[in-house]
Short mmCIF file of C-alpha atoms and ligand atoms in Angstrom, two decimals:
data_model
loop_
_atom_site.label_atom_id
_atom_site.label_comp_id
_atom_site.label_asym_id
_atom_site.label_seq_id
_atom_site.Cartn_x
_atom_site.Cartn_y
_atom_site.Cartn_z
CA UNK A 1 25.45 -26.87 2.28
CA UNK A 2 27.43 -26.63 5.51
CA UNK A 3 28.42 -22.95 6.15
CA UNK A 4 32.54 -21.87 6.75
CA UNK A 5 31.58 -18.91 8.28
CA UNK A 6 28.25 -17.82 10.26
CA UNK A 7 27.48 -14.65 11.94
CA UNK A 8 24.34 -14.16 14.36
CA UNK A 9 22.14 -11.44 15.57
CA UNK A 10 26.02 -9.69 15.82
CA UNK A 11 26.29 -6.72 17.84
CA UNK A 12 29.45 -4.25 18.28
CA UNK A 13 30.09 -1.27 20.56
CA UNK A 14 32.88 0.98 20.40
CA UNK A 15 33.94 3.01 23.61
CA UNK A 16 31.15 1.49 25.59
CA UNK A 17 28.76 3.56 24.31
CA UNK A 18 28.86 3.45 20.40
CA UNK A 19 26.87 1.01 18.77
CA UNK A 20 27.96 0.27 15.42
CA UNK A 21 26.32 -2.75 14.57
CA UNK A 22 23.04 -3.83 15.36
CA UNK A 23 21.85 -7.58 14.83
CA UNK A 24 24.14 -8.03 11.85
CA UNK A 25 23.56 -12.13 10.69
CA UNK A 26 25.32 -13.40 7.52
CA UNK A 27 26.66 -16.72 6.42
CA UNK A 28 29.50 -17.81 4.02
CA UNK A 29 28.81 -21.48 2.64
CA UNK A 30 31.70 -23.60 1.88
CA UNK A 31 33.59 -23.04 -1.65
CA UNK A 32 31.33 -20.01 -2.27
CA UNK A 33 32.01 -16.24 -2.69
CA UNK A 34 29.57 -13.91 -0.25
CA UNK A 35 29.69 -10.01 -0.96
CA UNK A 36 29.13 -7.65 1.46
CA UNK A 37 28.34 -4.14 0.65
CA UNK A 38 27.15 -1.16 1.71
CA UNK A 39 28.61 2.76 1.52
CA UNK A 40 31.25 4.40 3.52
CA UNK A 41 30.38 4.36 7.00
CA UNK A 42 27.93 1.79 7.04
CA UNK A 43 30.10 -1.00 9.15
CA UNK A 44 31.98 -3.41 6.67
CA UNK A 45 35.03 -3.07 7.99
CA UNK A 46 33.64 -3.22 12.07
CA UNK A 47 32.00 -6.82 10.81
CA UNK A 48 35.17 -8.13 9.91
CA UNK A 49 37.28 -6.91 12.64
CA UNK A 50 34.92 -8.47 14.96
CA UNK A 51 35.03 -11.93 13.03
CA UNK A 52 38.77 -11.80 12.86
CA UNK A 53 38.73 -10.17 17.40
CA UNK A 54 40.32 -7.29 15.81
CA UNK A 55 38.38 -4.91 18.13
CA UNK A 56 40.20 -5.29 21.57
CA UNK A 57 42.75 -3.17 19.92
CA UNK A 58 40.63 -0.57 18.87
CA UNK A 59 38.36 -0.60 22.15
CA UNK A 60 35.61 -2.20 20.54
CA UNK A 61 33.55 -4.94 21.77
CA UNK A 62 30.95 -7.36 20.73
CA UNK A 63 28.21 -7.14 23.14
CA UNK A 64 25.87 -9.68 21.42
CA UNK A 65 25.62 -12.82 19.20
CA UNK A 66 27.96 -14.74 17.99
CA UNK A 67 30.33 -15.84 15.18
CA UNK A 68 31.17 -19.30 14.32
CA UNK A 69 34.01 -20.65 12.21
CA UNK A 70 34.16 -24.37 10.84
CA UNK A 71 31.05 -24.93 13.07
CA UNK A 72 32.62 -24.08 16.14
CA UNK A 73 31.69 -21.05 17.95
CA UNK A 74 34.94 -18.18 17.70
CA UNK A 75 33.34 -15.04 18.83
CA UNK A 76 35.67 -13.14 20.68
CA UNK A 77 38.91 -15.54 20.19
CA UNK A 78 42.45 -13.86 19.68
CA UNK A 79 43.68 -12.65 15.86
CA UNK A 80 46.64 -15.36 15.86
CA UNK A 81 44.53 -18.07 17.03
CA UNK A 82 41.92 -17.81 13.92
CA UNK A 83 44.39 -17.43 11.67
CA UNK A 84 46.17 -20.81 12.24
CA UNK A 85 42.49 -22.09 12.60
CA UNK A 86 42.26 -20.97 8.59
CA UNK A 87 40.23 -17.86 8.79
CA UNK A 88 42.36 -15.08 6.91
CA UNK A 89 41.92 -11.42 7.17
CA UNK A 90 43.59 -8.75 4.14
CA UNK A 91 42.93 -5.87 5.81
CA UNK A 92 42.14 -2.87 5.02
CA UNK A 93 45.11 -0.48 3.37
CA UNK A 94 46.75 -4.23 2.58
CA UNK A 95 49.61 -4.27 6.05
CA UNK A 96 52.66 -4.98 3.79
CA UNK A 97 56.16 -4.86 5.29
CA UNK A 98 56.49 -1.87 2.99
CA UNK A 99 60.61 -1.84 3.43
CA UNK A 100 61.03 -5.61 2.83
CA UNK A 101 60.96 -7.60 -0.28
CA UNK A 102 57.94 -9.22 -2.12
CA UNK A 103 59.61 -12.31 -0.91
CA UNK A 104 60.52 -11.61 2.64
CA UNK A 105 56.61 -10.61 2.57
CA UNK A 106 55.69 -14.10 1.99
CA UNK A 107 58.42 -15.58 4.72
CA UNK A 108 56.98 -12.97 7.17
CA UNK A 109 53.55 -14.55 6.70
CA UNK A 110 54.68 -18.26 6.62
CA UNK A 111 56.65 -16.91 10.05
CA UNK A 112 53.62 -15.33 11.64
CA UNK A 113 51.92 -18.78 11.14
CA UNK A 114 53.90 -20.35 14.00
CA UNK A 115 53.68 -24.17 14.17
CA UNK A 116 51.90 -24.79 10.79
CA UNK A 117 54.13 -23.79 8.45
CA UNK A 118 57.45 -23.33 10.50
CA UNK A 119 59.54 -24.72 7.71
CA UNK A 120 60.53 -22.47 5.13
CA UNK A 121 58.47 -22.97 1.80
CA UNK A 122 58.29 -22.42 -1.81
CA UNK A 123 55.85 -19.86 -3.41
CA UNK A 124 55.09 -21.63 -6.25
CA UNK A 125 51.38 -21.59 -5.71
CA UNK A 126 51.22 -17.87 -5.15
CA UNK A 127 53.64 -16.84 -8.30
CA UNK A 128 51.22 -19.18 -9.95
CA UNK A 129 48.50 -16.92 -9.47
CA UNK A 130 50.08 -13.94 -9.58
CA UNK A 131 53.40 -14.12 -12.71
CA UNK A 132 53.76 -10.66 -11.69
CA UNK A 133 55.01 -10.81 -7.95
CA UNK A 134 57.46 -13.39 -9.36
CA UNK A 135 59.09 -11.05 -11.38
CA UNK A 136 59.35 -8.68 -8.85
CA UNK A 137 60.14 -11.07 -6.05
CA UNK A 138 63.92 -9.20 -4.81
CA UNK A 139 62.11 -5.51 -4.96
CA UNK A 140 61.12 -3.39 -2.05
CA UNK A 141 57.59 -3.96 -1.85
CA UNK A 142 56.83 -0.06 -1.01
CA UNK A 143 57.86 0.40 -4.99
CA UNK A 144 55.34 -1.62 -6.12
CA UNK A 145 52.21 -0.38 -7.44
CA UNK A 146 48.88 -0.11 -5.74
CA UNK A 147 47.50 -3.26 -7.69
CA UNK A 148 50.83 -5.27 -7.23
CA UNK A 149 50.60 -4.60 -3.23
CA UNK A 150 47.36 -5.54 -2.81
CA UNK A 151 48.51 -8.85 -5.34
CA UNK A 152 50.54 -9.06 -2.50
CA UNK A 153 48.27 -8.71 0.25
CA UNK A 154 46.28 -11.95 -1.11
CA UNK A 155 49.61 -13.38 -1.68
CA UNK A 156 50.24 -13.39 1.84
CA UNK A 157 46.75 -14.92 2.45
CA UNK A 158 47.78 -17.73 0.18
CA UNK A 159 50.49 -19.01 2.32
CA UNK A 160 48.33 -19.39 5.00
CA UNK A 161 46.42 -22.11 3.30
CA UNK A 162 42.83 -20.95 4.89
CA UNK A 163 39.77 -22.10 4.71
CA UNK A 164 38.32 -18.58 4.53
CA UNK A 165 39.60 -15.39 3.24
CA UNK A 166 37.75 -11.91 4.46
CA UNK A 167 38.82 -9.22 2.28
CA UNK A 168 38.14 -5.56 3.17
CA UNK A 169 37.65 -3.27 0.11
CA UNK A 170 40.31 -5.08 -2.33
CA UNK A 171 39.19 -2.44 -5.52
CA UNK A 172 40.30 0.16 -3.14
CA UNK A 173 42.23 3.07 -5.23
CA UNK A 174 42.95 1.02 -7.89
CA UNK A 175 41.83 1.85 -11.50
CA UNK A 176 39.07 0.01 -13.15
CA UNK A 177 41.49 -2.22 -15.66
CA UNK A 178 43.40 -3.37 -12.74
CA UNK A 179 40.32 -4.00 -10.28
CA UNK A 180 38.79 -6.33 -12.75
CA UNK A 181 42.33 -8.29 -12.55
CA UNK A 182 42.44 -8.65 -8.86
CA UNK A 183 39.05 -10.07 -8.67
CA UNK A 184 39.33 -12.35 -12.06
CA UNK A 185 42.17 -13.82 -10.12
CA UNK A 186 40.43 -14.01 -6.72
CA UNK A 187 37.78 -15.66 -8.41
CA UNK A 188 39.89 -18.08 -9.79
CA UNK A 189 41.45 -19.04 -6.75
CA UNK A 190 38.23 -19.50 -5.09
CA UNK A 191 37.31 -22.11 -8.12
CA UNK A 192 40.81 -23.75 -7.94
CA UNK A 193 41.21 -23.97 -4.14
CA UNK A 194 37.87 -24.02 -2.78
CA UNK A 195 38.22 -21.52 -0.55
CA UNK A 196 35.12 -19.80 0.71
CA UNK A 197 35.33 -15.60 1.26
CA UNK A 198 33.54 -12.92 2.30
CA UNK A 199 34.47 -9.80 0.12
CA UNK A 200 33.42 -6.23 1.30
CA UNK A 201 33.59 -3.53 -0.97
CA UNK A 202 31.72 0.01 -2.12
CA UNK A 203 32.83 -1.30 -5.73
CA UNK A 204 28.87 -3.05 -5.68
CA UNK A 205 29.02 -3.39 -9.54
CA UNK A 206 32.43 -5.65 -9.62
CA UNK A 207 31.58 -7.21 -6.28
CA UNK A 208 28.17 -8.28 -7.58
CA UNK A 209 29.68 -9.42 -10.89
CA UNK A 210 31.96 -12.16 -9.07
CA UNK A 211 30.21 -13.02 -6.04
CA UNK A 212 27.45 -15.62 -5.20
CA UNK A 213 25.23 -14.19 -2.88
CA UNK A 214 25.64 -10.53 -1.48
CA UNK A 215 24.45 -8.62 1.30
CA UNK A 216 23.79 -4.87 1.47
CA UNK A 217 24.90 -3.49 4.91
CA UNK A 218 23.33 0.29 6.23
CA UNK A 219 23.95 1.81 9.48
CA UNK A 220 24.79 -1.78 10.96
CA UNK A 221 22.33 -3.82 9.83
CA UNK A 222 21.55 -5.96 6.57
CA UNK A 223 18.86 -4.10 4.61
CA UNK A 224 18.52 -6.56 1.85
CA UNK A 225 20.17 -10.04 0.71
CA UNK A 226 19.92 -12.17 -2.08
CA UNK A 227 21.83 -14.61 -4.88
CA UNK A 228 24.15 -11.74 -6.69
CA UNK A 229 22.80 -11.89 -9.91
CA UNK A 230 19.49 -11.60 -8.79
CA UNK A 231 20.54 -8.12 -6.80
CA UNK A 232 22.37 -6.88 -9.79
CA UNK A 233 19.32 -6.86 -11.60
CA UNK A 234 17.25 -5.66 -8.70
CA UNK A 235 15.88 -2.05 -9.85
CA UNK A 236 16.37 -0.54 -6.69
CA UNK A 237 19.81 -1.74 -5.93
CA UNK A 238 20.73 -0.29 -9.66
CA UNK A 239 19.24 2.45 -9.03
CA UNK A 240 20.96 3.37 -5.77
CA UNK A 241 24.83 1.25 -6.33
CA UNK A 242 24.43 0.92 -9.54
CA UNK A 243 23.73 4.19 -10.93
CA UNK A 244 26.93 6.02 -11.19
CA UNK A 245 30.07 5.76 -13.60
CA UNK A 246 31.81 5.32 -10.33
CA UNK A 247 29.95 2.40 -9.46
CA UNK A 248 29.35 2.22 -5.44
CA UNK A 249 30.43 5.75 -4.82
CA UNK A 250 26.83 7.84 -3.71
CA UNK A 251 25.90 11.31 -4.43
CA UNK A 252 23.50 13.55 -1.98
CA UNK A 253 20.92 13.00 -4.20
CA UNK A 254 21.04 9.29 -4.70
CA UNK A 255 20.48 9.42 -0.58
CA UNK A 256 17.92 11.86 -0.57
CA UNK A 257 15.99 9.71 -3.67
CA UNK A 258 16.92 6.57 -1.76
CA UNK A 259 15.02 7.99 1.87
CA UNK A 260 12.25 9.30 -0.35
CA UNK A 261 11.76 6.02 -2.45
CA UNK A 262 12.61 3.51 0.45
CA UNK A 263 10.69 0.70 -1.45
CA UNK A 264 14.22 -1.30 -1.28
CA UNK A 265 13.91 -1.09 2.56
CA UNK A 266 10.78 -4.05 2.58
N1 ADP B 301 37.80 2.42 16.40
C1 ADP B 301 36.64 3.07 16.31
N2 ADP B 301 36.18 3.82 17.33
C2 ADP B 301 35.00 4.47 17.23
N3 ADP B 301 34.20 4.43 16.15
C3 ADP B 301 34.61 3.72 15.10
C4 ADP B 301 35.84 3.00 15.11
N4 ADP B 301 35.99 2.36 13.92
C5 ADP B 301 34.89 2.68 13.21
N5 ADP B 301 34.06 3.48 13.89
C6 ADP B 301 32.77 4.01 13.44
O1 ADP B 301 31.93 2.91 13.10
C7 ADP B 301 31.18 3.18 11.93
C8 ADP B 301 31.44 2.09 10.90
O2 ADP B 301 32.80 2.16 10.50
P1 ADP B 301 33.43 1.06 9.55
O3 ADP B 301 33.15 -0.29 10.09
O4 ADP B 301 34.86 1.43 9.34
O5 ADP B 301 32.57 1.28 8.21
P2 ADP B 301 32.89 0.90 6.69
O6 ADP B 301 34.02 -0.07 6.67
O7 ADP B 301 31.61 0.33 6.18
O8 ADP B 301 33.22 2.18 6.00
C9 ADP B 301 31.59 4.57 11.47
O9 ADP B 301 30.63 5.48 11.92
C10 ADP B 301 32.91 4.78 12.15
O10 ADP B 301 33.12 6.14 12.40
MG1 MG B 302 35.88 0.01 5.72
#
């Protein structure tokens, strides 16, 4: 199956000097759902600013390897430019308008689009998906809940029509009844619209649970890949993201067991 997304041998260096990642390669086929996790620190959120040339603005740089989108080769192309291409980024911390509307959120995305979608549109599909940002389409999307804003955030991803959504840590300070909505409903637009994503989280347990394939990311580079239900039932991968009632979220001691027992690392 043809790939949407492909990253190679990827390396990024902040302030010249700071290697963050180091030979990072993943792949996203077409229609599917590709996890990428890994603990706090450990470069998720680098990976997709560097697919989505996010790092100029933070002075960060890809100094080797490549990305290609749709089979053409993107590394290093501008933020606006991939996203009328179809690659959509919800960002970290979601990036609302947080003193407009729900609905003036959704006309600031179709806006930011340019060309593609200059004409004002409905929202059908989106309210479809989400009943609850219908209802609150006229408030001030600062009022809205955690969950609702990050409904939101895909919301405004949805407009865009993409071919692939990159989603940074969308179970992010949200409680556990309301994470397994957002990603019941991300799931179901992947099966309805075909859209392929790559979904980083710390959340490995519900990340695992709704993905394809997954890849665990430590200190910049993959340490171990595989089909997701295969890696939930891995011993090693329970053992270390598994473990916890939080679910992603390592103590000490995990890491000290984890560098003792390093039988994941082969
Ligand atoms: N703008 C930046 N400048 C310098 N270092 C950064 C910057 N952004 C992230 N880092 C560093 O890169 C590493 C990976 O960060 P990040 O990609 O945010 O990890 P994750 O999303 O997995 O928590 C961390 O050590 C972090 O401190
Ligand atoms: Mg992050």
């Amino acid at each position: 199956m043809a790939n949407a997304l492909e990253v190679t041998a990827l390396d990024v260096v902040y302030q010249g000097t700071l290697q963050v990642l180091r030979g990072l390669s993943l792949a996203v086929p077409e229609g599917k759902i590709v996890a990428l996790l890994g603990s706090n620190g450990a470069g998720k959120t680098t990976t997709l600013k560097a697919i989505t040339g996010l790092l100029p603005l933070e002075n960060g740089e890809i100094s080797g390897g490549r990305v290609a989108f749709d089979g053409a080769d993107t590394t290093g192309l501008a933020p606006h430019t991939l996203t009328r291409r179809g690659l959509f980024h919800v960002r970290e911390g979601r990036q609302l308008f947080t003193d407009m509307t729900v609905e003036e959120n959704l006309v600031a995305a179709c806006n930011a689009l340019g060309g593609r979608h200059a004409a004002p549109r409905d929202f059908d599909e989106v309210y479809a998906f989400f009943p609850r940002l219908k209802e609150r389409a006229r408030q001030i999307c600062g009022y809205l809940s955690g969950g609702e804003q990050q409904m939101l955030a895909i919301g405004r991803a949805l407009v865009a029509r993409p071919r692939v959504i990159l989603f940074d840590e969308p179970s992010l300070g949200l409680a556990p009844k309301i994470v397994a909505e957002i990603f019941a409903i991300i799931r179901q637009i992947n099966q309805s619209t075909g859209v392929a994503m790559l979904v980083v989280e710390q959340n490995a347990r519900v990340a695992l649970a709704n993905a394809d394939y997954a890849y665990i990311l430590e200190s910049g580079s993959i340490m171990l890949e595989g089909n997701a239900a295969e890696l939930a039932g891995n011993q090693d991968v329970k053992n270390f993201y598994l473990g916890g009632a939080e679910g992603g979220r390592k103590s000490f001691r995990d890491v000290k067991h984890y560098r003792q027992a390093k039988r994941w690392l082969n």
